[in-house]
Short mmCIF file of C-alpha atoms in Angstrom, two decimals:
data_model
loop_
_atom_site.label_atom_id
_atom_site.label_comp_id
_atom_site.label_asym_id
_atom_site.label_seq_id
_atom_site.Cartn_x
_atom_site.Cartn_y
_atom_site.Cartn_z
CA UNK A 1 105.64 124.85 96.01
CA UNK A 2 106.51 123.80 99.42
CA UNK A 3 108.75 120.99 99.68
CA UNK A 4 109.37 117.00 101.28
CA UNK A 5 107.41 116.61 105.00
CA UNK A 6 108.27 115.07 107.40
CA UNK A 7 107.01 114.93 110.96
CA UNK A 8 108.06 114.49 113.27
CA UNK A 9 111.38 115.80 113.74
CA UNK A 10 112.27 114.58 116.58
CA UNK A 11 111.47 111.93 118.51
CA UNK A 12 111.99 110.16 121.84
CA UNK A 13 110.53 106.11 122.51
CA UNK A 14 111.33 104.29 124.82
CA UNK A 15 113.84 100.40 123.51
CA UNK A 16 111.05 97.43 123.48
CA UNK A 17 108.47 100.57 121.87
CA UNK A 18 107.78 100.79 117.99
CA UNK A 19 107.73 103.78 116.52
CA UNK A 20 106.01 105.41 113.55
CA UNK A 21 107.66 108.53 110.73
CA UNK A 22 104.95 110.67 108.58
CA UNK A 23 106.56 111.19 105.00
CA UNK A 24 104.79 114.03 102.86
CA UNK A 25 106.66 114.08 99.16
CA UNK A 26 106.48 117.38 97.28
CA UNK A 27 103.11 117.62 95.56
CA UNK A 28 102.64 115.62 92.24
CA UNK A 29 106.35 113.04 92.93
CA UNK A 30 104.82 110.01 93.49
CA UNK A 31 108.37 107.59 94.64
CA UNK A 32 109.17 108.44 97.85
CA UNK A 33 112.59 106.84 99.06
CA UNK A 34 113.17 106.84 102.82
CA UNK A 35 117.92 106.99 104.56
CA UNK A 36 118.65 106.08 107.55
CA UNK A 37 121.46 108.21 108.84
CA UNK A 38 123.76 107.53 111.66
CA UNK A 39 127.33 108.98 112.22
CA UNK A 40 128.45 104.92 112.29
CA UNK A 41 127.20 103.24 109.81
CA UNK A 42 126.61 106.06 106.91
CA UNK A 43 123.43 107.34 105.00
CA UNK A 44 121.55 103.67 104.28
CA UNK A 45 119.06 103.17 102.42
CA UNK A 46 115.82 101.75 103.13
CA UNK A 47 113.24 101.01 101.42
CA UNK A 48 111.07 103.06 98.10
CA UNK A 49 107.39 103.24 97.72
CA UNK A 50 106.34 104.23 94.51
CA UNK A 51 102.79 103.72 93.81
CA UNK A 52 101.82 102.85 96.77
CA UNK A 53 104.31 99.31 95.61
CA UNK A 54 108.03 98.29 97.39
CA UNK A 55 110.09 98.73 94.54
CA UNK A 56 113.39 97.90 96.67
CA UNK A 57 114.31 97.28 99.77
CA UNK A 58 117.89 97.75 101.80
CA UNK A 59 119.69 95.23 104.43
CA UNK A 60 117.49 96.01 107.00
CA UNK A 61 115.96 94.14 109.60
CA UNK A 62 112.26 92.71 109.40
CA UNK A 63 111.83 95.54 112.28
CA UNK A 64 111.56 98.62 109.87
CA UNK A 65 108.82 98.10 106.71
CA UNK A 66 106.97 101.02 105.57
CA UNK A 67 104.40 101.85 102.90
CA UNK A 68 102.80 104.34 100.60
CA UNK A 69 98.56 105.40 100.62
CA UNK A 70 97.24 106.00 96.98
CA UNK A 71 98.00 110.25 97.61
CA UNK A 72 101.86 109.08 97.68
CA UNK A 73 102.20 109.55 101.80
CA UNK A 74 104.33 107.49 102.60
CA UNK A 75 104.96 105.89 106.55
CA UNK A 76 107.96 103.90 108.22
CA UNK A 77 107.28 101.69 111.19
CA UNK A 78 109.76 100.35 113.38
CA UNK A 79 108.34 97.72 115.46
CA UNK A 80 110.96 96.67 118.71
CA UNK A 81 112.99 98.99 119.40
CA UNK A 82 116.92 99.46 120.10
CA UNK A 83 119.36 101.55 120.95
CA UNK A 84 120.84 101.36 117.94
CA UNK A 85 118.38 103.20 115.48
CA UNK A 86 118.68 106.44 117.03
CA UNK A 87 119.54 107.66 113.69
CA UNK A 88 118.11 110.09 111.90
CA UNK A 89 115.38 109.38 108.74
CA UNK A 90 114.96 111.49 105.98
CA UNK A 91 112.67 110.84 103.42
CA UNK A 92 113.33 111.20 99.64
CA UNK A 93 111.21 111.90 96.75
CA UNK A 94 110.87 112.02 93.21
CA UNK A 95 108.48 111.97 90.18
CA UNK A 96 109.10 108.58 88.70
CA UNK A 97 111.74 106.12 90.58
CA UNK A 98 114.52 104.58 87.68
CA UNK A 99 114.64 107.83 85.88
CA UNK A 100 118.25 109.14 85.56
CA UNK A 101 117.47 113.12 85.20
CA UNK A 102 115.03 113.17 87.98
CA UNK A 103 115.80 114.54 91.62
CA UNK A 104 115.27 113.91 94.58
CA UNK A 105 114.26 116.19 96.85
CA UNK A 106 115.39 114.91 100.30
CA UNK A 107 113.23 115.73 103.81
CA UNK A 108 115.04 117.95 107.43
CA UNK A 109 113.77 115.10 108.70
CA UNK A 110 112.89 113.05 111.91
CA UNK A 111 115.27 112.57 114.41
CA UNK A 112 114.59 108.93 116.21
CA UNK A 113 116.48 109.53 120.31
CA UNK A 114 116.16 105.70 121.58
CA UNK A 115 116.30 105.22 124.80
CA UNK B 1 127.44 95.82 93.08
CA UNK B 2 128.02 99.61 93.74
CA UNK B 3 130.50 101.82 96.01
CA UNK B 4 131.57 104.64 96.99
CA UNK B 5 134.76 106.30 98.90
CA UNK B 6 135.67 110.14 99.74
CA UNK B 7 138.39 109.98 101.19
CA UNK B 8 138.78 112.81 104.04
CA UNK B 9 136.37 112.76 106.28
CA UNK B 10 136.95 116.61 107.41
CA UNK B 11 138.70 119.21 104.64
CA UNK B 12 139.77 122.17 106.16
CA UNK B 13 141.04 125.32 104.24
CA UNK B 14 140.34 129.11 104.47
CA UNK B 15 137.99 131.40 102.76
CA UNK B 16 138.68 132.17 99.05
CA UNK B 17 141.26 128.83 98.65
CA UNK B 18 140.41 126.26 96.47
CA UNK B 19 137.93 123.29 97.88
CA UNK B 20 138.85 119.76 96.31
CA UNK B 21 136.78 116.76 97.52
CA UNK B 22 137.56 113.46 96.56
CA UNK B 23 135.30 110.15 95.41
CA UNK B 24 136.22 107.47 94.52
CA UNK B 25 133.55 104.76 93.37
CA UNK B 26 133.79 100.87 91.87
CA UNK B 27 130.32 99.93 89.47
CA UNK B 28 130.27 97.28 87.10
CA UNK B 29 128.14 99.08 84.75
CA UNK B 30 128.57 102.81 84.10
CA UNK B 31 127.74 104.36 86.99
CA UNK B 32 125.70 108.02 87.35
CA UNK B 33 127.26 109.49 90.32
CA UNK B 34 125.91 112.41 92.48
CA UNK B 35 126.88 114.85 94.93
CA UNK B 36 124.81 116.26 97.80
CA UNK B 37 125.81 118.34 100.78
CA UNK B 38 124.01 119.12 104.21
CA UNK B 39 123.69 121.14 106.29
CA UNK B 40 122.91 121.07 110.06
CA UNK B 41 120.51 119.74 111.04
CA UNK B 42 119.43 119.66 107.38
CA UNK B 43 118.73 117.06 104.55
CA UNK B 44 120.44 116.24 101.96
CA UNK B 45 121.14 118.95 98.62
CA UNK B 46 121.08 118.04 95.50
CA UNK B 47 124.80 119.55 94.51
CA UNK B 48 125.40 117.79 91.10
CA UNK B 49 124.85 114.25 89.48
CA UNK B 50 126.97 112.66 86.45
CA UNK B 51 124.66 110.57 84.11
CA UNK B 52 127.04 110.12 80.90
CA UNK B 53 126.28 113.38 79.22
CA UNK B 54 129.64 115.50 80.13
CA UNK B 55 132.72 114.31 82.36
CA UNK B 56 132.66 117.61 83.47
CA UNK B 57 129.68 118.87 85.17
CA UNK B 58 128.30 121.55 86.68
CA UNK B 59 126.49 122.42 89.33
CA UNK B 60 124.82 124.44 91.49
CA UNK B 61 127.03 127.53 94.15
CA UNK B 62 129.78 127.87 91.88
CA UNK B 63 130.93 123.48 92.77
CA UNK B 64 131.50 121.48 89.81
CA UNK B 65 132.92 117.55 89.30
CA UNK B 66 134.30 115.65 86.14
CA UNK B 67 133.90 111.91 85.89
CA UNK B 68 137.45 110.19 84.73
CA UNK B 69 136.38 106.67 83.87
CA UNK B 70 140.62 105.32 84.08
CA UNK B 71 140.57 106.29 88.11
CA UNK B 72 137.04 105.83 88.18
CA UNK B 73 136.97 108.92 89.94
CA UNK B 74 134.30 112.12 91.00
CA UNK B 75 136.08 114.21 92.33
CA UNK B 76 134.20 118.21 93.77
CA UNK B 77 136.34 120.73 93.58
CA UNK B 78 134.86 125.08 94.14
CA UNK B 79 137.73 127.60 92.84
CA UNK B 80 137.14 129.42 96.06
CA UNK B 81 135.79 129.07 99.04
CA UNK B 82 132.99 131.11 100.73
CA UNK B 83 132.05 130.17 104.71
CA UNK B 84 128.57 129.71 103.78
CA UNK B 85 130.37 125.95 101.84
CA UNK B 86 131.16 125.03 105.37
CA UNK B 87 128.69 121.47 105.80
CA UNK B 88 128.87 118.15 105.50
CA UNK B 89 128.96 116.49 101.22
CA UNK B 90 128.15 113.61 99.74
CA UNK B 91 128.83 111.26 97.01
CA UNK B 92 126.42 108.40 95.68
CA UNK B 93 126.43 106.57 92.91
CA UNK B 94 122.91 105.53 92.24
CA UNK B 95 122.32 101.64 92.11
CA UNK B 96 120.14 101.21 89.21
CA UNK B 97 119.36 102.89 86.06
CA UNK B 98 120.55 106.58 87.75
CA UNK B 99 117.74 106.48 89.98
CA UNK B 100 118.33 109.19 92.54
CA UNK B 101 115.61 107.01 95.22
CA UNK B 102 118.21 104.24 96.23
CA UNK B 103 121.67 105.58 96.52
CA UNK B 104 124.16 103.76 97.72
CA UNK B 105 126.02 106.85 99.57
CA UNK B 106 130.29 107.82 100.55
CA UNK B 107 130.37 108.00 104.97
CA UNK B 108 130.86 112.30 104.52
CA UNK B 109 133.27 114.73 103.97
CA UNK B 110 132.52 117.41 106.66
CA UNK B 111 133.86 120.79 104.89
CA UNK B 112 135.54 123.83 107.61
CA UNK B 113 136.20 127.24 106.28
CA UNK B 114 138.43 129.69 108.02
CA UNK B 115 137.89 132.95 108.00
#
């Protein structure tokens, strides 16, 4: 069974540009979460989607947005990129949200570098 | 509000020695706690989880963790370190319902294993 697929794996963008990252969850999984990982702040929760609806959002500015499609694939978008947005962006998928015995499986991440 | 603190950003052990990675949590409700491992340029892999069923939790690759409410701790141990255990380890707490889709992570502990 295929794992969580994130594309692209690496991305270089210029300050002020916008970027879209994609996440394809494991087949049958309907919940997708996004995390930002940086050396300074560590792993921080961005948002969680289930059935095309955002269930929770972390403490990030409005430049960070996301969506989920009917096939459970998710995208996140960052507009007006800043140098501090350089990070590894991780996507995790699980069967259902809110269930403690439902494991979240992480993708390998997209490494975004803003120059 | 929930939080986790990992003591020691770097831990170095010899091959065959005991591995002990420390995690303390803060939670206003009974916590759901997790340990994840991250290898270089990879996503996160779940090692084990505490969901109030048993205080001693056994995970993959010979790791285990004990939930101690009186000490608000959830330390990760492995009796004998292997070279392949070298990685970064993250303790996390779920912010609601035990869901792994909305996690608060510690800063991580990088484990080095010396031959």
